[in-house]
GROMACS .gro file of N, CA and C in nm:
model
  501
    1GLN      N    1   9.748   8.797   9.876
    1GLN     CA    2   9.671   8.906   9.879
    1GLN      C    3   9.533   8.832   9.863
    2SER      N    4   9.413   8.899  10.009
    2SER     CA    5   9.250   8.843   9.913
    2SER      C    6   9.196   8.968   9.952
    3VAL      N    7   9.084   8.902   9.817
    3VAL     CA    8   8.988   9.009   9.757
    3VAL      C    9   8.868   8.926   9.758
    4GLY      N   10   8.772   8.896   9.844
    4GLY     CA   11   8.626   8.892   9.857
    4GLY      C   12   8.703   8.714   9.850
    5ALA      N   13   8.613   8.633   9.774
    5ALA     CA   14   8.671   8.555   9.763
    5ALA      C   15   8.756   8.536   9.642
    6TYR      N   16   8.901   8.545   9.603
    6TYR     CA   17   8.906   8.593   9.532
    6TYR      C   18   9.104   8.604   9.597
    7SER      N   19   9.172   8.532   9.553
    7SER     CA   20   9.287   8.579   9.629
    7SER      C   21   9.407   8.599   9.524
    8SER      N   22   9.527   8.591   9.541
    8SER     CA   23   9.603   8.675   9.428
    8SER      C   24   9.790   8.613   9.536
    9LEU      N   25   9.892   8.559   9.481
    9LEU     CA   26   9.988   8.491   9.487
    9LEU      C   27  10.080   8.587   9.319
   10GLY      N   28  10.194   8.685   9.413
   10GLY     CA   29  10.323   8.707   9.334
   10GLY      C   30  10.418   8.767   9.438
   11ILE      N   31  10.491   8.892   9.329
   11ILE     CA   32  10.665   8.894   9.420
   11ILE      C   33  10.643   9.021   9.245
   12GLY      N   34  10.715   9.134   9.380
   12GLY     CA   35  10.780   9.255   9.272
   12GLY      C   36  10.841   9.333   9.331
   13LEU      N   37  10.927   9.421   9.306
   13LEU     CA   38  11.045   9.459   9.363
   13LEU      C   39  11.024   9.598   9.356
   14ASP      N   40  11.018   9.706   9.494
   14ASP     CA   41  11.048   9.850   9.502
   14ASP      C   42  11.200   9.845   9.629
   15LEU      N   43  11.214   9.951   9.466
   15LEU     CA   44  11.357  10.008   9.561
   15LEU      C   45  11.358  10.218   9.572
   16GLY      N   46  11.399  10.170   9.635
   16GLY     CA   47  11.443  10.393   9.740
   16GLY      C   48  11.574  10.448   9.730
   17ALA      N   49  11.511  10.543   9.861
   17ALA     CA   50  11.666  10.631   9.848
   17ALA      C   51  11.593  10.701   9.900
   18LEU      N   52  11.623  10.818  10.013
   18LEU     CA   53  11.635  10.890  10.136
   18LEU      C   54  11.776  11.011  10.179
   19ARG      N   55  11.664  11.102  10.094
   19ARG     CA   56  11.848  11.198  10.256
   19ARG      C   57  11.755  11.256  10.280
   20ARG      N   58  11.823  11.247  10.409
   20ARG     CA   59  11.722  11.375  10.527
   20ARG      C   60  11.778  11.488  10.538
   21GLY      N   61  11.747  11.572  10.592
   21GLY     CA   62  11.739  11.710  10.577
   21GLY      C   63  11.831  11.736  10.457
   22ILE      N   64  11.780  11.808  10.350
   22ILE     CA   65  11.783  11.856  10.260
   22ILE      C   66  11.826  11.998  10.287
   23TRP      N   67  11.682  12.047  10.372
   23TRP     CA   68  11.674  12.172  10.388
   23TRP      C   69  11.586  12.193  10.528
   24ARG      N   70  11.718  12.161  10.730
   24ARG     CA   71  11.679  12.213  10.820
   24ARG      C   72  11.635  12.024  10.817
   25ASP      N   73  11.471  12.103  10.887
   25ASP     CA   74  11.449  11.961  10.909
   25ASP      C   75  11.375  11.820  10.850
   26LEU      N   76  11.334  11.867  10.706
   26LEU     CA   77  11.284  11.813  10.613
   26LEU      C   78  11.352  11.746  10.536
   27ASP      N   79  11.327  11.583  10.479
   27ASP     CA   80  11.389  11.488  10.399
   27ASP      C   81  11.340  11.436  10.309
   28PHE      N   82  11.386  11.411  10.156
   28PHE     CA   83  11.320  11.389  10.069
   28PHE      C   84  11.372  11.270  10.000
   29GLY      N   85  11.300  11.255   9.962
   29GLY     CA   86  11.262  11.023   9.900
   29GLY      C   87  11.261  11.027   9.824
   30LEU      N   88  11.271  10.896   9.736
   30LEU     CA   89  11.201  10.844   9.627
   30LEU      C   90  11.180  10.720   9.575
   31LYS      N   91  11.109  10.691   9.529
   31LYS     CA   92  11.100  10.516   9.580
   31LYS      C   93  11.060  10.496   9.452
   32LEU      N   94  11.087  10.396   9.309
   32LEU     CA   95  11.089  10.305   9.180
   32LEU      C   96  10.979  10.198   9.222
   33GLN      N   97  10.885  10.187   9.271
   33GLN     CA   98  10.772  10.118   9.283
   33GLN      C   99  10.748  10.014   9.218
   34ASP      N  100  10.707   9.834   9.178
   34ASP     CA  101  10.744   9.801   9.123
   34ASP      C  102  10.789   9.771   9.032
   35ALA      N  103  10.955   9.805   9.085
   35ALA     CA  104  11.085   9.825   8.968
   35ALA      C  105  11.102   9.697   8.816
   36THR      N  106  11.057   9.617   8.842
   36THR     CA  107  11.051   9.539   8.709
   36THR      C  108  10.896   9.470   8.744
   37GLN      N  109  10.861   9.490   8.757
   37GLN     CA  110  10.715   9.530   8.711
   37GLN      C  111  10.662   9.400   8.810
   38THR      N  112  10.491   9.423   8.873
   38THR     CA  113  10.469   9.301   8.978
   38THR      C  114  10.388   9.212   8.895
   39TYR      N  115  10.408   9.088   8.921
   39TYR     CA  116  10.291   9.009   8.856
   39TYR      C  117  10.260   8.912   8.913
   40LEU      N  118  10.122   8.939   8.948
   40LEU     CA  119  10.001   8.897   9.048
   40LEU      C  120   9.967   8.755   9.026
   41SER      N  121   9.914   8.606   9.029
   41SER     CA  122   9.845   8.537   8.963
   41SER      C  123   9.745   8.505   9.038
   42TRP      N  124   9.649   8.577   9.032
   42TRP     CA  125   9.478   8.574   9.067
   42TRP      C  126   9.412   8.426   9.070
   43SER      N  127   9.372   8.354   9.156
   43SER     CA  128   9.265   8.259   9.170
   43SER      C  129   9.118   8.280   9.185
   44GLY      N  130   9.045   8.216   9.132
   44GLY     CA  131   8.871   8.184   9.264
   44GLY      C  132   8.781   8.146   9.226
   45PRO      N  133   8.659   8.132   9.280
   45PRO     CA  134   8.578   8.064   9.259
   45PRO      C  135   8.481   8.020   9.099
   46GLY      N  136   8.507   7.892   9.073
   46GLY     CA  137   8.479   7.822   8.986
   46GLY      C  138   8.561   7.851   8.869
   47GLY      N  139   8.711   7.798   8.941
   47GLY     CA  140   8.866   7.787   8.875
   47GLY      C  141   8.865   7.913   8.748
   48TYR      N  142   8.826   8.054   8.850
   48TYR     CA  143   8.885   8.140   8.822
   48TYR      C  144   9.002   8.226   8.843
   49SER      N  145   9.083   8.221   8.683
   49SER     CA  146   9.240   8.240   8.708
   49SER      C  147   9.234   8.389   8.587
   50LYS      N  148   9.343   8.397   8.679
   50LYS     CA  149   9.391   8.556   8.567
   50LYS      C  150   9.533   8.580   8.571
   51ASN      N  151   9.603   8.597   8.551
   51ASN     CA  152   9.772   8.751   8.555
   51ASN      C  153   9.723   8.829   8.542
   52GLU      N  154   9.788   8.921   8.641
   52GLU     CA  155   9.774   9.051   8.581
   52GLU      C  156   9.972   9.164   8.626
   53GLU      N  157   9.931   9.224   8.555
   53GLU     CA  158  10.079   9.287   8.557
   53GLU      C  159  10.121   9.486   8.589
   54ILE      N  160  10.199   9.504   8.703
   54ILE     CA  161  10.208   9.625   8.805
   54ILE      C  162  10.299   9.640   8.701
   55ALA      N  163  10.277   9.785   8.640
   55ALA     CA  164  10.362   9.830   8.625
   55ALA      C  165  10.445   9.967   8.682
   56PRO      N  166  10.526   9.989   8.624
   56PRO     CA  167  10.589  10.041   8.759
   56PRO      C  168  10.614  10.191   8.803
   57ALA      N  169  10.622  10.249   8.907
   57ALA     CA  170  10.580  10.351   8.931
   57ALA      C  171  10.670  10.431   9.003
   58ILE      N  172  10.690  10.567   8.970
   58ILE     CA  173  10.749  10.667   9.026
   58ILE      C  174  10.698  10.729   9.154
   59VAL      N  175  10.761  10.731   9.317
   59VAL     CA  176  10.695  10.805   9.401
   59VAL      C  177  10.853  10.923   9.445
   60PRO      N  178  10.747  11.018   9.461
   60PRO     CA  179  10.918  11.112   9.536
   60PRO      C  180  10.764  11.130   9.639
   61ALA      N  181  10.853  11.206   9.779
   61ALA     CA  182  10.827  11.274   9.890
   61ALA      C  183  10.899  11.310   9.911
   62LEU      N  184  10.728  11.376  10.037
   62LEU     CA  185  10.891  11.538  10.152
   62LEU      C  186  10.818  11.456  10.253
   63ALA      N  187  10.906  11.471  10.416
   63ALA     CA  188  10.849  11.488  10.546
   63ALA      C  189  10.965  11.552  10.568
   64TYR      N  190  10.830  11.623  10.723
   64TYR     CA  191  10.872  11.714  10.771
   64TYR      C  192  10.897  11.690  10.920
   65ASN      N  193  11.016  11.686  11.025
   65ASN     CA  194  11.057  11.633  11.139
   65ASN      C  195  11.017  11.731  11.178
   66LEU      N  196  10.949  11.703  11.368
   66LEU     CA  197  10.972  11.848  11.464
   66LEU      C  198  10.969  11.789  11.574
   67SER      N  199  11.133  11.859  11.636
   67SER     CA  200  11.053  11.749  11.746
   67SER      C  201  11.062  11.840  11.904
   68LEU      N  202  11.055  11.805  11.981
   68LEU     CA  203  11.001  11.833  12.057
   68LEU      C  204  11.018  11.788  12.184
   69PRO      N  205  11.068  11.854  12.245
   69PRO     CA  206  11.232  11.726  12.316
   69PRO      C  207  11.176  11.730  12.483
   70LYS      N  208  11.129  11.881  12.481
   70LYS     CA  209  11.044  11.877  12.635
   70LYS      C  210  10.959  11.752  12.654
   71TRP      N  211  10.811  11.678  12.532
   71TRP     CA  212  10.780  11.544  12.547
   71TRP      C  213  10.801  11.520  12.541
   72GLY      N  214  10.957  11.477  12.523
   72GLY     CA  215  11.021  11.358  12.435
   72GLY      C  216  10.933  11.323  12.343
   73ALA      N  217  10.861  11.404  12.248
   73ALA     CA  218  10.759  11.367  12.139
   73ALA      C  219  10.887  11.418  12.044
   74ARG      N  220  10.825  11.320  11.867
   74ARG     CA  221  10.867  11.400  11.742
   74ARG      C  222  10.760  11.432  11.647
   75ILE      N  223  10.728  11.511  11.594
   75ILE     CA  224  10.532  11.500  11.499
   75ILE      C  225  10.690  11.501  11.348
   76THR      N  226  10.574  11.394  11.240
   76THR     CA  227  10.693  11.347  11.131
   76THR      C  228  10.553  11.383  11.041
   77LEU      N  229  10.548  11.463  10.941
   77LEU     CA  230  10.432  11.526  10.840
   77LEU      C  231  10.467  11.504  10.768
   78ALA      N  232  10.419  11.405  10.648
   78ALA     CA  233  10.434  11.369  10.494
   78ALA      C  234  10.380  11.350  10.413
   79THR      N  235  10.460  11.339  10.259
   79THR     CA  236  10.366  11.353  10.148
   79THR      C  237  10.400  11.327  10.041
   80SER      N  238  10.339  11.237   9.954
   80SER     CA  239  10.366  11.164   9.853
   80SER      C  240  10.324  11.165   9.751
   81ALA      N  241  10.378  11.132   9.653
   81ALA     CA  242  10.300  11.207   9.493
   81ALA      C  243  10.336  11.089   9.397
   82GLU      N  244  10.219  10.966   9.428
   82GLU     CA  245  10.214  10.793   9.386
   82GLU      C  246  10.193  10.851   9.195
   83THR      N  247  10.288  10.828   9.094
   83THR     CA  248  10.281  10.852   8.970
   83THR      C  249  10.311  10.787   8.891
   84ARG      N  250  10.203  10.727   8.810
   84ARG     CA  251  10.235  10.566   8.709
   84ARG      C  252  10.217  10.721   8.519
   85PHE      N  253  10.234  10.605   8.495
   85PHE     CA  254  10.247  10.599   8.297
   85PHE      C  255  10.154  10.540   8.212
   86GLU      N  256  10.029  10.475   8.258
   86GLU     CA  257   9.997  10.381   8.214
   86GLU      C  258   9.845  10.414   8.119
   87ASN      N  259   9.778  10.523   8.157
   87ASN     CA  260   9.640  10.555   8.117
   87ASN      C  261   9.582  10.532   8.206
   88ARG      N  262   9.574  10.482   8.307
   88ARG     CA  263   9.511  10.490   8.445
   88ARG      C  264   9.376  10.611   8.477
   89GLN      N  265   9.369  10.714   8.426
   89GLN     CA  266   9.263  10.778   8.367
   89GLN      C  267   9.149  10.805   8.506
   90ASP      N  268   9.023  10.761   8.540
   90ASP     CA  269   8.984  10.802   8.661
   90ASP      C  270   9.019  10.737   8.722
   91ALA      N  271   9.059  10.618   8.755
   91ALA     CA  272   9.124  10.519   8.861
   91ALA      C  273   9.203  10.616   8.949
   92ASP      N  274   9.299  10.783   8.886
   92ASP     CA  275   9.329  10.770   9.018
   92ASP      C  276   9.283  10.978   9.007
   93GLN      N  277   9.375  11.035   9.093
   93GLN     CA  278   9.335  11.168   9.175
   93GLN      C  279   9.313  11.257   9.022
   94TYR      N  280   9.477  11.276   8.937
   94TYR     CA  281   9.457  11.337   8.868
   94TYR      C  282   9.522  11.276   8.801
   95HIS      N  283   9.438  11.309   8.650
   95HIS     CA  284   9.555  11.242   8.544
   95HIS      C  285   9.527  11.356   8.391
   96THR      N  286   9.625  11.384   8.339
   96THR     CA  287   9.667  11.411   8.223
   96THR      C  288   9.712  11.336   8.108
   97GLY      N  289   9.625  11.331   7.960
   97GLY     CA  290   9.711  11.139   7.889
   97GLY      C  291   9.686  11.024   7.996
   98SER      N  292   9.834  10.965   7.918
   98SER     CA  293   9.886  10.825   8.037
   98SER      C  294   9.915  10.885   8.187
   99LEU      N  295  10.004  11.036   8.148
   99LEU     CA  296  10.027  11.010   8.315
   99LEU      C  297   9.917  11.009   8.420
  100SER      N  298   9.929  10.956   8.520
  100SER     CA  299   9.804  11.014   8.641
  100SER      C  300   9.945  10.988   8.812
  101THR      N  301   9.808  11.080   8.909
  101THR     CA  302   9.886  11.062   9.019
  101THR      C  303   9.815  11.044   9.095
  102ASN      N  304   9.833  10.986   9.244
  102ASN     CA  305   9.752  11.014   9.425
  102ASN      C  306   9.845  11.052   9.456
  103ILE      N  307   9.791  11.151   9.553
  103ILE     CA  308   9.828  11.233   9.692
  103ILE      C  309   9.793  11.138   9.747
  104HIS      N  310   9.914  11.124   9.848
  104HIS     CA  311   9.908  11.077   9.977
  104HIS      C  312  10.021  11.189  10.098
  105PHE      N  313   9.878  11.133  10.228
  105PHE     CA  314   9.945  11.263  10.335
  105PHE      C  315   9.887  11.246  10.418
  106GLY      N  316   9.978  11.283  10.515
  106GLY     CA  317   9.969  11.198  10.630
  106GLY      C  318  10.095  11.250  10.754
  107GLY      N  319  10.039  11.194  10.862
  107GLY     CA  320  10.166  11.210  10.981
  107GLY      C  321  10.136  11.116  11.062
  108GLU      N  322  10.272  11.132  11.202
  108GLU     CA  323  10.329  11.054  11.279
  108GLU      C  324  10.367  11.092  11.413
  109LEU      N  325  10.291  11.079  11.460
  109LEU     CA  326  10.345  11.131  11.640
  109LEU      C  327  10.410  11.048  11.741
  110ALA      N  328  10.525  11.075  11.743
  110ALA     CA  329  10.613  10.915  11.823
  110ALA      C  330  10.609  10.971  11.989
  111LEU      N  331  10.623  10.914  12.009
  111LEU     CA  332  10.640  10.934  12.179
  111LEU      C  333  10.729  10.880  12.259
  112HIS      N  334  10.888  10.916  12.282
  112HIS     CA  335  11.014  10.890  12.383
  112HIS      C  336  11.041  10.759  12.262
  113GLU      N  337  11.005  10.731  12.127
  113GLU     CA  338  11.060  10.651  12.014
  113GLU      C  339  11.026  10.516  12.028
  114LYS      N  340  10.885  10.522  12.144
  114LYS     CA  341  10.854  10.386  12.146
  114LYS      C  342  10.682  10.345  12.133
  115VAL      N  343  10.613  10.524  12.111
  115VAL     CA  344  10.441  10.465  12.120
  115VAL      C  345  10.421  10.562  12.000
  116PHE      N  346  10.383  10.506  11.856
  116PHE     CA  347  10.412  10.554  11.712
  116PHE      C  348  10.270  10.544  11.737
  117LEU      N  349  10.148  10.700  11.673
  117LEU     CA  350  10.036  10.721  11.638
  117LEU      C  351   9.957  10.781  11.511
  118ARG      N  352   9.979  10.749  11.446
  118ARG     CA  353   9.943  10.766  11.251
  118ARG      C  354   9.812  10.819  11.217
  119GLY      N  355   9.807  10.875  11.180
  119GLY     CA  356   9.669  10.892  11.056
  119GLY      C  357   9.744  10.988  10.932
  120GLY      N  358   9.623  10.982  10.811
  120GLY     CA  359   9.629  11.038  10.704
  120GLY      C  360   9.511  11.039  10.604
  121PHE      N  361   9.573  11.063  10.484
  121PHE     CA  362   9.481  11.034  10.380
  121PHE      C  363   9.539  10.953  10.200
  122ASP      N  364   9.454  10.883  10.186
  122ASP     CA  365   9.490  10.801  10.080
  122ASP      C  366   9.427  10.810   9.956
  123SER      N  367   9.530  10.838   9.913
  123SER     CA  368   9.422  10.926   9.719
  123SER      C  369   9.316  10.972   9.734
  124GLY      N  370   9.281  11.021   9.792
  124GLY     CA  371   9.179  11.100   9.798
  124GLY      C  372   9.137  11.206  10.000
  125TRP      N  373   9.020  11.297  10.006
  125TRP     CA  374   9.042  11.377  10.076
  125TRP      C  375   8.870  11.393  10.186
  126SER      N  376   8.816  11.279  10.101
  126SER     CA  377   8.711  11.184  10.168
  126SER      C  378   8.715  11.138  10.312
  127LEU      N  379   8.641  11.104  10.446
  127LEU     CA  380   8.633  11.036  10.551
  127LEU      C  381   8.670  10.956  10.474
  128ASP      N  382   8.626  10.848  10.375
  128ASP     CA  383   8.643  10.708  10.258
  128ASP      C  384   8.797  10.729  10.272
  129ASP      N  385   8.866  10.798  10.249
  129ASP     CA  386   8.986  10.782  10.227
  129ASP      C  387   9.075  10.823  10.329
  130ILE      N  388   9.054  10.859  10.451
  130ILE     CA  389   9.123  10.830  10.610
  130ILE      C  390   9.226  10.721  10.658
  131THR      N  391   9.314  10.698  10.663
  131THR     CA  392   9.397  10.532  10.700
  131THR      C  393   9.456  10.635  10.842
  132MET      N  394   9.499  10.514  10.975
  132MET     CA  395   9.491  10.538  11.130
  132MET      C  396   9.575  10.407  11.079
  133GLY      N  397   9.642  10.425  11.251
  133GLY     CA  398   9.766  10.325  11.272
  133GLY      C  399   9.828  10.362  11.404
  134ALA      N  400   9.855  10.283  11.466
  134ALA     CA  401   9.949  10.340  11.554
  134ALA      C  402  10.085  10.186  11.575
  135GLY      N  403  10.186  10.198  11.652
  135GLY     CA  404  10.326  10.155  11.654
  135GLY      C  405  10.352  10.115  11.840
  136PHE      N  406  10.470  10.014  11.898
  136PHE     CA  407  10.456   9.980  12.001
  136PHE      C  408  10.640   9.996  11.929
  137ARG      N  409  10.716  10.025  12.011
  137ARG     CA  410  10.918   9.989  12.026
  137ARG      C  411  10.926   9.841  12.129
  138VAL      N  412  10.981   9.796  12.096
  138VAL     CA  413  10.932   9.677  12.192
  138VAL      C  414  11.133   9.646  12.223
  139ALA      N  415  11.264   9.608  12.251
  139ALA     CA  416  11.341   9.652  12.266
  139ALA      C  417  11.428   9.667  12.120
  140MET      N  418  11.409   9.561  12.054
  140MET     CA  419  11.505   9.510  11.901
  140MET      C  420  11.352   9.477  11.758
  141LEU      N  421  11.245   9.508  11.892
  141LEU     CA  422  11.112   9.482  11.780
  141LEU      C  423  10.952   9.616  11.773
  142THR      N  424  10.949   9.630  11.609
  142THR     CA  425  10.829   9.751  11.657
  142THR      C  426  10.707   9.665  11.538
  143ILE      N  427  10.593   9.668  11.702
  143ILE     CA  428  10.494   9.567  11.578
  143ILE      C  429  10.377   9.760  11.576
  144ASP      N  430  10.353   9.712  11.449
  144ASP     CA  431  10.295   9.822  11.404
  144ASP      C  432  10.106   9.756  11.390
  145TYR      N  433  10.010   9.835  11.356
  145TYR     CA  434   9.883   9.810  11.327
  145TYR      C  435   9.871   9.935  11.242
  146ALA      N  436   9.748   9.861  11.121
  146ALA     CA  437   9.726  10.053  11.036
  146ALA      C  438   9.593   9.992  10.963
  147TYR      N  439   9.523  10.096  10.962
  147TYR     CA  440   9.345  10.083  10.877
  147TYR      C  441   9.369  10.168  10.812
  148ALA      N  442   9.280  10.111  10.685
  148ALA     CA  443   9.209  10.184  10.558
  148ALA      C  444   9.116  10.094  10.529
  149GLY      N  445   9.071  10.270  10.482
  149GLY     CA  446   8.826  10.186  10.439
  149GLY      C  447   8.870  10.117  10.377
  150ASP      N  448   8.732  10.137  10.264
  150ASP     CA  449   8.690  10.040  10.183
  150ASP      C  450   8.734  10.093  10.012
  151VAL      N  451   8.910  10.091  10.060
  151VAL     CA  452   8.979  10.216   9.897
  151VAL      C  453   8.981  10.141   9.801
  152LEU      N  454   8.935   9.974   9.796
  152LEU     CA  455   8.904   9.905   9.682
  152LEU      C  456   8.734   9.928   9.617
  153ASP      N  457   8.659  10.042   9.703
  153ASP     CA  458   8.512   9.978   9.681
  153ASP      C  459   8.454   9.850   9.637
  154ILE      N  460   8.457   9.768   9.802
  154ILE     CA  461   8.413   9.643   9.781
  154ILE      C  462   8.373   9.562   9.874
  155ASP      N  463   8.297   9.721  10.012
  155ASP     CA  464   8.203   9.735  10.117
  155ASP      C  465   8.397   9.623  10.211
  156GLN      N  466   8.485   9.637  10.129
  156GLN     CA  467   8.552   9.516  10.311
  156GLN      C  468   8.700   9.670  10.358
  157GLU      N  469   8.714   9.711  10.454
  157GLU     CA  470   8.792   9.744  10.487
  157GLU      C  471   8.956   9.688  10.525
  158THR      N  472   9.005   9.750  10.517
  158THR     CA  473   9.187   9.672  10.544
  158THR      C  474   9.266   9.711  10.687
  159HIS      N  475   9.293   9.595  10.734
  159HIS     CA  476   9.329   9.603  10.832
  159HIS      C  477   9.497   9.508  10.765
  160ARG      N  478   9.623   9.570  10.885
  160ARG     CA  479   9.730   9.490  10.886
  160ARG      C  480   9.835   9.537  10.952
  161VAL      N  481   9.870   9.463  11.066
  161VAL     CA  482   9.985   9.387  11.116
  161VAL      C  483  10.074   9.374  11.089
  162SER      N  484  10.210   9.430  11.109
  162SER     CA  485  10.388   9.425  11.098
  162SER      C  486  10.434   9.412  11.142
  163ILE      N  487  10.540   9.312  11.213
  163ILE     CA  488  10.644   9.344  11.309
  163ILE      C  489  10.790   9.334  11.214
  164THR      N  490  10.894   9.424  11.281
  164THR     CA  491  11.022   9.488  11.227
  164THR      C  492  11.061   9.456  11.346
  165ALA      N  493  11.222   9.429  11.250
  165ALA     CA  494  11.359   9.386  11.363
  165ALA      C  495  11.410   9.426  11.381
  166HIS      N  496  11.507   9.507  11.398
  166HIS     CA  497  11.612   9.598  11.449
  166HIS      C  498  11.723   9.570  11.486
  167PHE      N  499  11.857   9.583  11.419
  167PHE     CA  500  11.984   9.503  11.415
  167PHE      C  501  12.048   9.600  11.360
   0.00000   0.00000   0.00000
């Protein structure tokens, strides 16, 4: 990844479980993010070099799915609480002692399971925290685009493109 003139390289592991239909159309997920600690090696101008460790986080999540068969559509509303135990204080939305949490909230409109429109809020409720995206499924591939504002407060927006193969 790159942030301004700096770039990093690293590897990490997330583990997750999903239980569909815990109550009607409500799903529950649980993710252990950065399960083995994620290590990043940063480099930048003037020989800048720094190693960073990202501690694990627990992320419980809920999603409600509303099927609209008359329109060939589905609406999903989801929320998660990214919870860390590393004394981040004001770096996160909510904190007490060494425990801190960021709330994420979003929704997706799926049309015929081929076109997907998404929007949400990432770690805050202001216009700066809005996220948006779209996806298109063609045969065995889904192509996704996602936008997030200046989440790092460095005057740079985030744009991500991904391709998923379905087997």
